[in-house]
Tab-separated table of C-alpha atoms in Angstrom:
chain	number	residue	atom	x	y	z
X	288	UNK	CA	137.457	67.778	64.903
X	289	UNK	CA	138.300	71.489	64.771
X	290	UNK	CA	140.228	72.728	61.804
X	291	UNK	CA	143.636	74.223	62.602
X	292	UNK	CA	143.817	77.979	62.525
X	293	UNK	CA	146.231	79.335	59.943
X	294	UNK	CA	147.395	82.846	59.159
X	295	UNK	CA	145.097	82.858	56.150
X	296	UNK	CA	142.130	81.102	57.769
X	297	UNK	CA	138.817	82.864	58.397
X	298	UNK	CA	139.051	82.346	62.144
X	299	UNK	CA	142.431	84.013	62.239
X	300	UNK	CA	141.184	86.938	60.179
X	301	UNK	CA	138.169	87.295	62.481
X	302	UNK	CA	140.403	87.249	65.548
X	303	UNK	CA	142.643	89.909	64.048
X	304	UNK	CA	139.683	92.130	63.248
X	305	UNK	CA	138.276	91.703	66.744
X	306	UNK	CA	141.656	92.658	68.214
X	307	UNK	CA	141.823	95.704	65.939
X	308	UNK	CA	138.430	96.837	67.237
X	309	UNK	CA	139.508	96.343	70.841
X	310	UNK	CA	142.758	98.225	70.263
X	311	UNK	CA	140.829	101.092	68.690
X	312	UNK	CA	138.338	101.153	71.569
X	313	UNK	CA	141.123	101.167	74.155
X	314	UNK	CA	142.849	104.034	72.369
X	315	UNK	CA	139.636	106.050	72.155
X	316	UNK	CA	138.515	105.365	75.719
X	317	UNK	CA	141.931	106.242	77.125
X	318	UNK	CA	141.776	109.653	75.493
X	319	UNK	CA	138.098	110.632	75.261
X	320	UNK	CA	136.559	108.811	78.206
X	321	UNK	CA	133.431	106.691	78.361
X	322	UNK	CA	130.886	109.453	77.826
X	323	UNK	CA	132.545	110.790	74.675
X	324	UNK	CA	133.531	107.498	73.067
X	325	UNK	CA	131.402	106.752	70.033
X	326	UNK	CA	131.380	103.590	67.964
X	327	UNK	CA	131.976	105.755	64.935
X	328	UNK	CA	135.260	106.914	66.523
X	329	UNK	CA	136.263	103.330	67.204
X	330	UNK	CA	135.330	102.247	63.698
X	331	UNK	CA	137.322	105.058	62.127
X	332	UNK	CA	140.377	104.144	64.209
X	333	UNK	CA	139.958	100.456	63.316
X	334	UNK	CA	139.411	101.311	59.646
X	335	UNK	CA	136.005	99.652	59.574
X	336	UNK	CA	132.409	100.627	58.982
X	337	UNK	CA	130.682	101.175	62.327
X	338	UNK	CA	127.991	98.481	61.760
X	339	UNK	CA	130.755	95.874	61.400
X	340	UNK	CA	131.540	96.238	65.094
X	341	UNK	CA	128.206	94.625	65.989
X	342	UNK	CA	129.375	91.388	64.365
X	343	UNK	CA	131.954	91.099	67.143
X	344	UNK	CA	130.294	92.935	70.045
X	345	UNK	CA	126.515	93.092	70.678
X	346	UNK	CA	126.705	96.644	72.012
X	347	UNK	CA	128.987	99.546	72.813
X	348	UNK	CA	128.955	98.557	76.474
X	349	UNK	CA	130.017	94.997	75.677
X	350	UNK	CA	133.023	96.419	73.853
X	351	UNK	CA	133.836	98.797	76.694
X	352	UNK	CA	133.464	96.001	79.248
X	353	UNK	CA	136.041	93.888	77.431
X	354	UNK	CA	138.516	96.756	77.287
X	355	UNK	CA	138.068	97.613	80.962
X	356	UNK	CA	138.615	94.038	82.098
X	357	UNK	CA	141.565	93.512	79.771
X	358	UNK	CA	143.334	96.623	81.052
X	359	UNK	CA	143.557	95.358	84.620
X	360	UNK	CA	144.152	91.730	83.645
X	361	UNK	CA	147.052	92.732	81.391
X	362	UNK	CA	148.659	94.827	84.115
X	363	UNK	CA	148.324	92.101	86.737
X	364	UNK	CA	149.942	89.579	84.402
X	365	UNK	CA	152.666	92.037	83.385
X	366	UNK	CA	153.680	92.923	86.931
X	367	UNK	CA	153.383	89.351	88.200
X	368	UNK	CA	155.707	88.157	85.436
X	369	UNK	CA	158.266	90.830	86.300
X	370	UNK	CA	158.136	89.991	90.002
X	371	UNK	CA	158.464	86.273	89.257
X	372	UNK	CA	161.744	86.856	87.405
X	373	UNK	CA	163.382	88.691	90.321
X	374	UNK	CA	165.969	86.826	92.430
X	375	UNK	CA	164.507	85.209	95.549
X	376	UNK	CA	166.903	87.167	97.748
X	377	UNK	CA	165.550	90.524	96.561
X	378	UNK	CA	164.505	92.582	99.627
X	379	UNK	CA	160.709	92.983	99.790
X	380	UNK	CA	160.931	96.784	99.721
X	381	UNK	CA	162.811	96.545	96.426
X	382	UNK	CA	160.065	94.334	95.023
X	383	UNK	CA	157.584	97.078	95.893
X	384	UNK	CA	159.748	99.629	94.081
X	385	UNK	CA	159.879	97.419	90.999
X	386	UNK	CA	156.087	97.042	91.121
X	387	UNK	CA	155.709	100.827	91.395
X	388	UNK	CA	157.794	101.344	88.267
X	389	UNK	CA	156.104	98.550	86.341
X	390	UNK	CA	152.635	99.828	87.243
X	391	UNK	CA	153.413	103.369	86.091
X	392	UNK	CA	155.042	102.266	82.852
X	393	UNK	CA	152.218	99.895	81.980
X	394	UNK	CA	149.564	102.484	82.833
X	395	UNK	CA	151.183	105.447	81.106
X	396	UNK	CA	153.294	104.055	78.293
X	397	UNK	CA	152.693	100.405	77.449
X	398	UNK	CA	148.954	99.796	77.376
X	399	UNK	CA	146.016	101.916	76.192
X	400	UNK	CA	143.845	99.219	77.765
X	401	UNK	CA	145.236	99.878	81.234
X	402	UNK	CA	145.036	103.643	80.816
X	403	UNK	CA	141.413	103.293	79.697
X	404	UNK	CA	140.541	100.956	82.570
X	405	UNK	CA	141.999	103.252	85.213
X	406	UNK	CA	140.712	106.533	83.801
X	407	UNK	CA	137.169	105.259	83.232
X	408	UNK	CA	136.660	103.127	86.343
X	409	UNK	CA	134.443	105.771	87.928
X	410	UNK	CA	132.584	106.626	84.726
X	411	UNK	CA	131.218	103.372	83.338
X	412	UNK	CA	127.919	101.895	84.574
X	413	UNK	CA	128.277	99.467	87.465
X	414	UNK	CA	126.671	96.677	85.449
X	415	UNK	CA	129.640	96.486	83.112
X	416	UNK	CA	132.251	96.746	85.877
X	417	UNK	CA	131.768	93.280	87.388
X	418	UNK	CA	134.662	91.528	85.644
X	419	UNK	CA	136.914	94.524	86.094
X	420	UNK	CA	136.150	94.676	89.821
X	421	UNK	CA	136.982	90.991	90.207
X	422	UNK	CA	140.251	91.527	88.344
X	423	UNK	CA	141.047	94.564	90.480
X	424	UNK	CA	140.625	92.380	93.558
X	425	UNK	CA	143.057	89.825	92.147
X	426	UNK	CA	145.538	92.575	91.323
X	427	UNK	CA	145.087	93.983	94.810
X	428	UNK	CA	146.155	90.629	96.231
X	429	UNK	CA	149.495	90.992	94.445
X	430	UNK	CA	150.090	94.267	96.239
X	431	UNK	CA	148.747	92.959	99.541
X	432	UNK	CA	151.349	90.203	99.467
X	433	UNK	CA	154.097	92.672	98.592
X	434	UNK	CA	153.232	94.842	101.586
X	435	UNK	CA	152.860	91.903	103.957
X	436	UNK	CA	156.253	90.535	102.936
X	437	UNK	CA	157.872	93.945	103.415
X	438	UNK	CA	156.264	94.383	106.830
X	439	UNK	CA	157.404	90.927	107.976
X	440	UNK	CA	160.926	91.704	106.795
X	441	UNK	CA	160.960	94.898	108.860
X	442	UNK	CA	161.177	97.108	105.763
X	443	UNK	CA	158.112	99.172	106.655
X	444	UNK	CA	157.481	101.641	109.455
X	445	UNK	CA	155.644	100.219	112.447
X	446	UNK	CA	153.417	103.298	112.343
X	447	UNK	CA	151.771	102.289	109.070
X	448	UNK	CA	148.364	100.784	108.597
X	449	UNK	CA	149.182	98.356	105.791
X	450	UNK	CA	145.830	98.530	104.049
X	451	UNK	CA	145.745	102.332	104.112
X	452	UNK	CA	149.355	102.505	102.917
X	453	UNK	CA	148.631	100.093	100.079
X	454	UNK	CA	145.478	101.862	98.947
X	455	UNK	CA	147.115	105.295	99.102
X	456	UNK	CA	150.055	104.007	97.079
X	457	UNK	CA	147.841	102.527	94.370
X	458	UNK	CA	145.635	105.602	94.362
X	459	UNK	CA	148.616	107.867	93.761
X	460	UNK	CA	149.930	105.625	90.986
X	461	UNK	CA	146.547	105.476	89.270
X	462	UNK	CA	146.078	109.236	89.482
X	463	UNK	CA	149.157	109.726	87.305
X	464	UNK	CA	147.007	108.827	84.299
X	465	UNK	CA	145.027	112.034	84.912
X	466	UNK	CA	147.952	114.430	84.768
X	467	UNK	CA	150.967	112.895	83.056
X	468	UNK	CA	151.633	113.244	79.352
X	469	UNK	CA	154.969	113.041	77.539
X	470	UNK	CA	154.979	116.845	77.378
X	471	UNK	CA	154.899	116.943	81.199
X	472	UNK	CA	158.398	115.481	81.361
X	473	UNK	CA	160.223	112.163	80.974
X	474	UNK	CA	158.444	109.125	82.364
X	475	UNK	CA	161.739	107.962	83.897
X	476	UNK	CA	161.671	111.039	86.115
X	477	UNK	CA	158.101	110.324	87.196
X	478	UNK	CA	158.974	106.710	88.023
X	479	UNK	CA	162.066	107.702	90.009
X	480	UNK	CA	160.171	110.398	91.886
X	481	UNK	CA	157.329	108.022	92.761
X	482	UNK	CA	159.753	105.363	93.969
X	483	UNK	CA	161.625	107.895	96.102
X	484	UNK	CA	158.484	109.278	97.742
X	485	UNK	CA	156.930	105.862	98.328
X	486	UNK	CA	160.136	104.325	99.689
X	487	UNK	CA	160.562	107.211	102.116
X	488	UNK	CA	156.950	107.106	103.225
X	489	UNK	CA	156.826	103.357	103.717
X	490	UNK	CA	160.144	103.044	105.502
X	491	UNK	CA	159.250	105.768	107.989
X	492	UNK	CA	162.006	108.263	107.287
X	493	UNK	CA	159.782	110.745	109.114
X	494	UNK	CA	157.779	109.430	112.054
X	495	UNK	CA	154.167	110.539	111.385
X	496	UNK	CA	153.416	110.447	115.120
X	497	UNK	CA	155.604	113.543	115.533
X	498	UNK	CA	153.586	115.619	113.073
X	499	UNK	CA	151.415	118.232	114.779
X	500	UNK	CA	148.196	118.718	112.781
């Protein structure tokens, strides 16, 4: 029979140390990127000796892999929970706007894990991206349902390709991690601007078929 875990128990202390290492890795990855993240940086942030990290993670890539997966998993859970609390009568387009705001806030303000996962997705070796890719697919299903519901409700322009619209929306949201910092202006302004542009584009305020390219 397993012994209960207490605040003072060794298992609890181990779990706290492991979380401290992950938090430090997420912070470092989100700011320095995969190529420039060193275990010594992570250890310094976690207030540990670098060799201690190997007790919890066999390699640097195992640590990075956990951070990358966690970043997308956390965001999917965060946004799903927010959407689940909204009244059933909420128009689908408004649910998309809420998801836009929640995505940006989680990516840019709430979670170093999510910032790290988004910013490093194209940098880490493919072999350590498997779990993250699977989680990205699950998160994509959340957005796919949002767009399908909005289209069925007549909230979206008939001129849109739903997949292209969804991918362009997510791409724009993710790119914010490359240019936004608190010194660039209030996050509230970024969220409002993104919601305004995306609402206008999705609802078809301007018919793209009339644009002469």
